[in-house]
N, CA, C and O atoms as a GROMACS GRO file, in nm:
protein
  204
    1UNK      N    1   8.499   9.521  13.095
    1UNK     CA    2   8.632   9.464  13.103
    1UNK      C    3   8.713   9.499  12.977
    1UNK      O    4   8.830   9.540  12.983
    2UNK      N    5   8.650   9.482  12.873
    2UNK     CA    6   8.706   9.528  12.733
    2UNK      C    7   8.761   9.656  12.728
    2UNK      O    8   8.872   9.680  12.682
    3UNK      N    9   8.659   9.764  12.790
    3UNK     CA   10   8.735   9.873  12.791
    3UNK      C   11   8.817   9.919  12.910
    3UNK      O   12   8.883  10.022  12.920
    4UNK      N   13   8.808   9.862  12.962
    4UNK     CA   14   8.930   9.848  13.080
    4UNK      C   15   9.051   9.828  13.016
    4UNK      O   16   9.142   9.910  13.027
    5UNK      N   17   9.064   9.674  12.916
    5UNK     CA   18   9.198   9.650  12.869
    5UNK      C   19   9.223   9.756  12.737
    5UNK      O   20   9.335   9.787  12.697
    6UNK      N   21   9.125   9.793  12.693
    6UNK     CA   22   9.173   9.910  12.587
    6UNK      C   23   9.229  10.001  12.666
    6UNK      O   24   9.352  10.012  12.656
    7UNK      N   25   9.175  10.065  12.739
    7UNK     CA   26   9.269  10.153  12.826
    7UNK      C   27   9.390  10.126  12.848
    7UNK      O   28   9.480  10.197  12.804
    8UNK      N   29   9.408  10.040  12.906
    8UNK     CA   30   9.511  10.009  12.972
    8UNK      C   31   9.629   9.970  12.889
    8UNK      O   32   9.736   9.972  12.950
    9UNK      N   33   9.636   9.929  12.743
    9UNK     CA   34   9.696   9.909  12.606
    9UNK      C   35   9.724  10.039  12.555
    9UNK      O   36   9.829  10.056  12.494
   10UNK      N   37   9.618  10.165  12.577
   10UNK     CA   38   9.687  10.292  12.507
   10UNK      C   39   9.778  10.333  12.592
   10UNK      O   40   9.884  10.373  12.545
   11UNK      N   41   9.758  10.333  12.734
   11UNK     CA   42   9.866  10.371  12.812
   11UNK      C   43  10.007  10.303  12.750
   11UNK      O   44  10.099  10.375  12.710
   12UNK      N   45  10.013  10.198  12.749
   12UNK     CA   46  10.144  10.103  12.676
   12UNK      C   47  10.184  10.169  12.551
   12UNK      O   48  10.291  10.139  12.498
   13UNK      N   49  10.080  10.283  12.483
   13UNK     CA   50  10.119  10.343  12.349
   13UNK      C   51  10.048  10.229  12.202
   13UNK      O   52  10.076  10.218  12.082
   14UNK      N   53   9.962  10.172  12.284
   14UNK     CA   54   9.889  10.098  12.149
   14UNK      C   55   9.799  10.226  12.082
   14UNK      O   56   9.746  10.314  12.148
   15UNK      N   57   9.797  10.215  11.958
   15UNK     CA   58   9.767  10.329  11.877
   15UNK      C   59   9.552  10.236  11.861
   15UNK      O   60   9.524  10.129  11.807
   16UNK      N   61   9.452  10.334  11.932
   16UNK     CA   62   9.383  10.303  11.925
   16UNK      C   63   9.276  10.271  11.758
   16UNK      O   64   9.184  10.191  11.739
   17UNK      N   65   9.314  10.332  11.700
   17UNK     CA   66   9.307  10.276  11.562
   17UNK      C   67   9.311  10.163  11.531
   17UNK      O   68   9.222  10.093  11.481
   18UNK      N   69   9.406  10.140  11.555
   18UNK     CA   70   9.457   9.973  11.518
   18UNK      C   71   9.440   9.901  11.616
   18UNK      O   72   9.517   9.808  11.592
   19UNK      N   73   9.378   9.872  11.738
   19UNK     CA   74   9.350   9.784  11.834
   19UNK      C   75   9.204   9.758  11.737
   19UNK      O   76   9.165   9.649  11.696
   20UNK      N   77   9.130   9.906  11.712
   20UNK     CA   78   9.009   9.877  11.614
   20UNK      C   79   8.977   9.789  11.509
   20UNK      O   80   8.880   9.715  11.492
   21UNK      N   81   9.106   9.816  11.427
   21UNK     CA   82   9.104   9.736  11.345
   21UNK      C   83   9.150   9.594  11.301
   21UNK      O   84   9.117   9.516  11.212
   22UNK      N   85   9.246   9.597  11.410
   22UNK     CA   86   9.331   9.465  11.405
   22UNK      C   87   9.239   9.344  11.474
   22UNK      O   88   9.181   9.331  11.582
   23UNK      N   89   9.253   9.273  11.370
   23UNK     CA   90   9.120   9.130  11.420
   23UNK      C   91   9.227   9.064  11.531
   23UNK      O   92   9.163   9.007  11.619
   24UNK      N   93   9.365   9.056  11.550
   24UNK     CA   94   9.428   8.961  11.682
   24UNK      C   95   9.428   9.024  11.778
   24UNK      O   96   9.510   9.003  11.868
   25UNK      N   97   9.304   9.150  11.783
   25UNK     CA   98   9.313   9.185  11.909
   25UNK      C   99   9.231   9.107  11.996
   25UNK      O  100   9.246   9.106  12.118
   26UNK      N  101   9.142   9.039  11.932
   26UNK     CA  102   9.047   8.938  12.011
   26UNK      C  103   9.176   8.846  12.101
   26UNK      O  104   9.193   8.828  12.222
   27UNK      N  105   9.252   8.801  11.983
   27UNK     CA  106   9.358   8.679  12.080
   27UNK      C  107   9.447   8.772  12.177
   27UNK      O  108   9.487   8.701  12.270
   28UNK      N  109   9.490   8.895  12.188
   28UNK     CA  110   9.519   8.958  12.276
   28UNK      C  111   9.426   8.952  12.392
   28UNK      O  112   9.461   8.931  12.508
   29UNK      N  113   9.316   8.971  12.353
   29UNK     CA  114   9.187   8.985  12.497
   29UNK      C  115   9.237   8.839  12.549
   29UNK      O  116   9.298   8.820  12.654
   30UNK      N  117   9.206   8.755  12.470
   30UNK     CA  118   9.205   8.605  12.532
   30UNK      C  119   9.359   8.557  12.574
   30UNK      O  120   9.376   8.492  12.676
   31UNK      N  121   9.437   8.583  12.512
   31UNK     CA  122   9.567   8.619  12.657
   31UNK      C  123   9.573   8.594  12.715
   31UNK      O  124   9.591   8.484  12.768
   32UNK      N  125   9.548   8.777  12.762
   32UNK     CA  126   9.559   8.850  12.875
   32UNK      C  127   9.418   8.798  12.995
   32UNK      O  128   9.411   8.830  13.114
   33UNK      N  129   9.321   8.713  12.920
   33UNK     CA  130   9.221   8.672  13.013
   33UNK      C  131   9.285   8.491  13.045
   33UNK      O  132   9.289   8.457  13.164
   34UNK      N  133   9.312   8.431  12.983
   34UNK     CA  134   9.397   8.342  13.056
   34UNK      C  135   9.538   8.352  13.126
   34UNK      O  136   9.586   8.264  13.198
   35UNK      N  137   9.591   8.458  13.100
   35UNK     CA  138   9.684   8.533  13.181
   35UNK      C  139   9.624   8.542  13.346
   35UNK      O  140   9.663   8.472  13.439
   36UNK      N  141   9.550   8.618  13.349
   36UNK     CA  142   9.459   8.597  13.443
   36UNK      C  143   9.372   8.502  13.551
   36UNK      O  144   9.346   8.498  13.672
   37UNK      N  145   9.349   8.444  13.453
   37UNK     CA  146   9.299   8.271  13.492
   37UNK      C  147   9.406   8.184  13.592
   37UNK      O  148   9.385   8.135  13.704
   38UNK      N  149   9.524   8.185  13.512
   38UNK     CA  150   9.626   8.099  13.568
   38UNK      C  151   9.663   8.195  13.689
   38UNK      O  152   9.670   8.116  13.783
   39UNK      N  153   9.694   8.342  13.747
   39UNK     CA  154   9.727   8.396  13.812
   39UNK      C  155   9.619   8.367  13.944
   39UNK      O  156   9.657   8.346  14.059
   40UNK      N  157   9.480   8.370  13.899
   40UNK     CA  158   9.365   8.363  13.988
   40UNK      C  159   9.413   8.195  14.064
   40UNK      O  160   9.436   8.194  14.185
   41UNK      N  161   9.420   8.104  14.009
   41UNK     CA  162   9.443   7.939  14.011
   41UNK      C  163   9.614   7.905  14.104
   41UNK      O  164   9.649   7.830  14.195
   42UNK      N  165   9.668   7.992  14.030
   42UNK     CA  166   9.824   7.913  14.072
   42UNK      C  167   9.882   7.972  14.164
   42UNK      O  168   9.962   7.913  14.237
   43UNK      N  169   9.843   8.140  14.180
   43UNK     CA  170   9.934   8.142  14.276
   43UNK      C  171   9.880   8.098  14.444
   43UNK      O  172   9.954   8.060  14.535
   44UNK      N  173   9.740   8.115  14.448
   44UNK     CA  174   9.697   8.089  14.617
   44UNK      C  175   9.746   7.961  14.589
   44UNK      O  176   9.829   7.946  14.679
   45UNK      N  177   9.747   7.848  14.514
   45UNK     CA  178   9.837   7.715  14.539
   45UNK      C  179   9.955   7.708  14.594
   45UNK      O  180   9.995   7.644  14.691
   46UNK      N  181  10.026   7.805  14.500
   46UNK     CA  182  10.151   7.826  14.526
   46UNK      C  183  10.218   7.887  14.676
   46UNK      O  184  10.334   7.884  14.717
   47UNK      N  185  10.087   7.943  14.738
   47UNK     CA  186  10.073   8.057  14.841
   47UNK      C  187  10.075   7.934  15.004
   47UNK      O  188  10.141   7.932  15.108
   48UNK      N  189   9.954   7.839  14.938
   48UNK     CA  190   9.912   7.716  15.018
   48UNK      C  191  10.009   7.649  15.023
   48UNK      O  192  10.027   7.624  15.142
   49UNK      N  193  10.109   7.589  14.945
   49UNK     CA  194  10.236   7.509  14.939
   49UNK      C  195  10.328   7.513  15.059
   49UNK      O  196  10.376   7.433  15.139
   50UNK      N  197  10.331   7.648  15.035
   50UNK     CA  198  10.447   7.733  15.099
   50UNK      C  199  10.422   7.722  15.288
   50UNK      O  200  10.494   7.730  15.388
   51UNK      N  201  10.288   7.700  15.263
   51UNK     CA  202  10.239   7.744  15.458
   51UNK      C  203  10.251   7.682  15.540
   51UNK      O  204  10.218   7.721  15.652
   0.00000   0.00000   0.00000
């Protein structure tokens, strides 16, 4: 999954160097993984609401 989102960050032009080195890339991972979370959770609610 990690290197999934590295990928997917150089495409955006993140300079892979510095994803290396930069320690807030952890809070980037964790984000983009509760980013996720809430998308997995809210929208079939939101989907169910609607029906």
């Amino acid at each position: 999954m990690v290197n999934a989102i590295d990928k997917f960050l150089i495409k955006l032009d993140f300079d892979r160097e510095e994803l290396i080195r930069d320690k807030s890339r952890h809070y980037l991972y964790a984000g983009i993984g509760v980013l996720l979370l809430v998308n997995i959770i809210f929208i079939p609610l939101a989907i169910i609401e609607f029906l």
